[in-house]
């Protein structure tokens, strides 16, 4: 049986190298690439087409959501395991809704990390996987916030959304800020990435 080919993405070099060392020492796993940013990860994933991407959620030029969105569109055979902190519940929820295959805590030992990678590659659910759907992720949004979420996901600017909904542009801005906070996101580009991933999932389904 061929080794599981892994790309490791973390913007902290010491952490990234430690993870690579753990995986390289394990039987049945091969680290084929590593990256320190979303941009690097996308380029290298396209080049090597790994079986699994092990990705941090919070990165200097974006988040793991951006990587997940790209994978779901361009690399359907690649699985994504997300590294999380215990205080990342909202971000984990967003990552799952975007299509993450599994989660593993940054405090996990080498055996747990390895199991998460192998489980994701084989399609088995890992113990850290969080079963949460899109409805739960957006459950706290008001009807207006849901409409704004859809519009932002379609790539509309605040001015265009204001014209579409017949409300003030400043009101739209306030709603966008609320949507981001409730979804555990920081930038509207992450909403676009999330929406893109949801459309890709619906299309495949």
XYZ file of C-alpha atoms in Angstrom:
205
model
C 0.000 0.000 0.000
C 1.365 3.432 -0.973
C 2.330 5.904 1.729
C -0.118 8.697 2.568
C 1.339 11.851 1.013
C 1.031 14.890 3.286
C 1.497 18.641 2.911
C 2.091 20.430 6.238
C 0.940 24.060 6.516
C 1.879 26.202 9.522
C 3.363 29.691 9.602
C 5.515 28.924 12.657
C 8.631 27.226 11.307
C 9.530 25.449 14.548
C 6.024 23.983 14.855
C 5.963 23.039 11.169
C 9.336 21.309 11.324
C 8.311 19.421 14.457
C 5.171 18.127 12.762
C 7.131 17.128 9.665
C 9.655 15.239 11.798
C 6.870 13.324 13.574
C 5.208 12.343 10.289
C 8.469 11.514 8.503
C 9.391 9.034 11.240
C 6.037 7.244 10.965
C 5.435 4.197 8.801
C 2.961 4.714 5.973
C 3.297 8.511 5.780
C 5.457 10.716 3.580
C 5.716 14.507 3.874
C 5.848 15.642 0.250
C 5.707 19.404 0.852
C 5.486 22.045 3.546
C 4.273 25.636 3.453
C 4.255 28.676 5.694
C 1.401 30.590 4.079
C -1.888 30.100 2.266
C -0.320 31.221 -1.022
C 2.543 28.727 -0.701
C 0.178 25.947 0.286
C -2.080 26.494 -2.726
C 0.846 26.520 -5.167
C 2.510 23.471 -3.670
C -0.713 21.516 -3.273
C -1.487 22.057 -6.955
C 2.019 20.847 -7.821
C 2.232 17.717 -5.641
C -1.487 16.877 -5.177
C -1.140 15.437 -1.646
C -3.538 12.943 -0.103
C -3.828 15.067 3.045
C -3.125 18.682 3.949
C -2.459 19.219 7.656
C -3.262 22.902 8.124
C -3.234 25.444 10.913
C -6.382 27.590 11.015
C -4.790 30.985 11.626
C -2.144 32.041 9.122
C -0.435 35.296 8.251
C -2.019 35.764 4.822
C -5.386 34.113 5.445
C -6.788 31.060 7.207
C -7.207 27.348 6.757
C -10.656 28.170 5.331
C -8.993 29.660 2.253
C -7.008 26.461 1.754
C -10.081 24.281 2.256
C -12.022 26.300 -0.329
C -9.244 25.836 -2.892
C -8.967 22.121 -2.178
C -12.702 21.541 -2.502
C -12.713 23.287 -5.889
C -9.444 22.108 -7.420
C -8.250 19.002 -5.528
C -11.306 16.867 -4.731
C -9.109 13.875 -3.884
C -7.246 15.759 -1.152
C -8.387 15.655 2.485
C -7.812 18.453 5.007
C -6.999 17.931 8.677
C -7.110 21.155 10.693
C -4.866 21.878 13.677
C -6.835 23.689 16.363
C -6.517 25.297 19.773
C -9.073 24.637 22.472
C -10.393 28.219 22.161
C -11.057 27.869 18.426
C -14.587 26.446 18.651
C -16.208 29.009 16.338
C -13.374 28.775 13.829
C -13.558 24.975 13.927
C -17.279 25.190 13.235
C -16.612 27.396 10.213
C -13.853 25.076 8.998
C -16.103 22.030 9.237
C -18.867 23.778 7.332
C -16.331 24.723 4.653
C -15.378 21.060 4.256
C -12.582 20.130 6.680
C -12.339 16.355 7.036
C -11.054 16.213 10.611
C -9.580 18.204 13.475
C -6.726 17.523 15.853
C -5.677 19.632 18.831
C -2.261 21.292 18.758
C -1.611 19.677 22.135
C -2.125 16.173 20.711
C 0.663 13.643 20.919
C 2.401 12.145 17.909
C 0.163 9.046 17.885
C -3.005 11.161 17.837
C -1.620 13.383 15.070
C -0.679 10.382 12.971
C -4.081 8.741 13.509
C -5.874 11.916 12.377
C -3.884 11.972 9.135
C -4.398 8.273 8.404
C -8.110 8.417 9.277
C -8.641 11.380 6.946
C -6.769 9.685 4.111
C -8.885 6.546 4.448
C -12.169 8.436 4.762
C -12.739 7.340 8.370
C -14.069 9.859 10.872
C -11.466 10.908 13.408
C -12.293 11.399 17.075
C -11.714 15.155 16.879
C -14.150 15.545 13.988
C -17.003 17.868 14.877
C -20.379 17.046 13.415
C -21.928 20.418 12.740
C -23.855 21.561 9.730
C -24.331 24.829 7.919
C -27.603 25.474 9.749
C -25.861 25.369 13.121
C -23.086 27.646 11.900
C -25.549 30.325 10.789
C -28.244 29.678 13.407
C -27.476 32.869 15.326
C -27.795 35.101 12.252
C -30.880 37.299 11.858
C -32.852 37.089 8.583
C -31.174 40.319 7.395
C -27.733 38.960 8.315
C -28.468 35.791 6.345
C -29.311 37.862 3.262
C -26.134 39.866 3.733
C -24.153 36.648 4.183
C -25.461 35.435 0.823
C -24.652 38.761 -0.846
C -21.118 38.873 0.571
C -20.642 35.277 -0.537
C -21.643 36.371 -4.035
C -18.845 38.953 -3.942
C -21.017 42.073 -3.662
C -19.576 45.241 -2.104
C -21.312 46.993 0.798
C -22.670 49.702 -1.516
C -24.203 47.098 -3.842
C -25.729 45.227 -0.904
C -27.178 48.464 0.489
C -28.820 49.223 -2.865
C -30.125 45.678 -3.166
C -31.670 45.645 0.327
C -32.701 49.298 0.438
C -30.715 50.106 3.593
C -27.832 52.440 4.427
C -24.307 51.396 3.503
C -23.209 51.982 7.115
C -25.946 49.602 8.272
C -24.618 46.958 5.883
C -21.119 47.447 7.297
C -22.422 46.925 10.831
C -24.290 43.786 9.772
C -21.176 42.395 8.050
C -19.184 42.943 11.245
C -21.863 41.056 13.202
C -21.937 38.192 10.682
C -18.155 37.780 10.869
C -18.211 37.755 14.668
C -21.030 35.196 14.867
C -19.326 32.906 12.349
C -15.905 33.168 14.025
C -14.327 34.849 10.985
C -12.198 37.981 10.642
C -12.429 39.076 6.995
C -15.148 39.134 4.362
C -12.831 37.225 1.997
C -13.257 34.290 4.376
C -17.026 34.511 3.906
C -16.493 34.339 0.145
C -14.227 31.299 0.604
C -16.816 29.662 2.880
C -19.635 30.328 0.388
C -17.536 28.996 -2.488
C -16.829 25.795 -0.580
C -20.531 25.352 0.233
C -21.466 25.755 -3.446
C -18.812 23.222 -4.440
C -20.162 20.742 -1.883
C -23.732 21.253 -3.108
C -22.668 20.791 -6.717
C -20.885 17.540 -5.940
C -23.792 16.351 -3.799
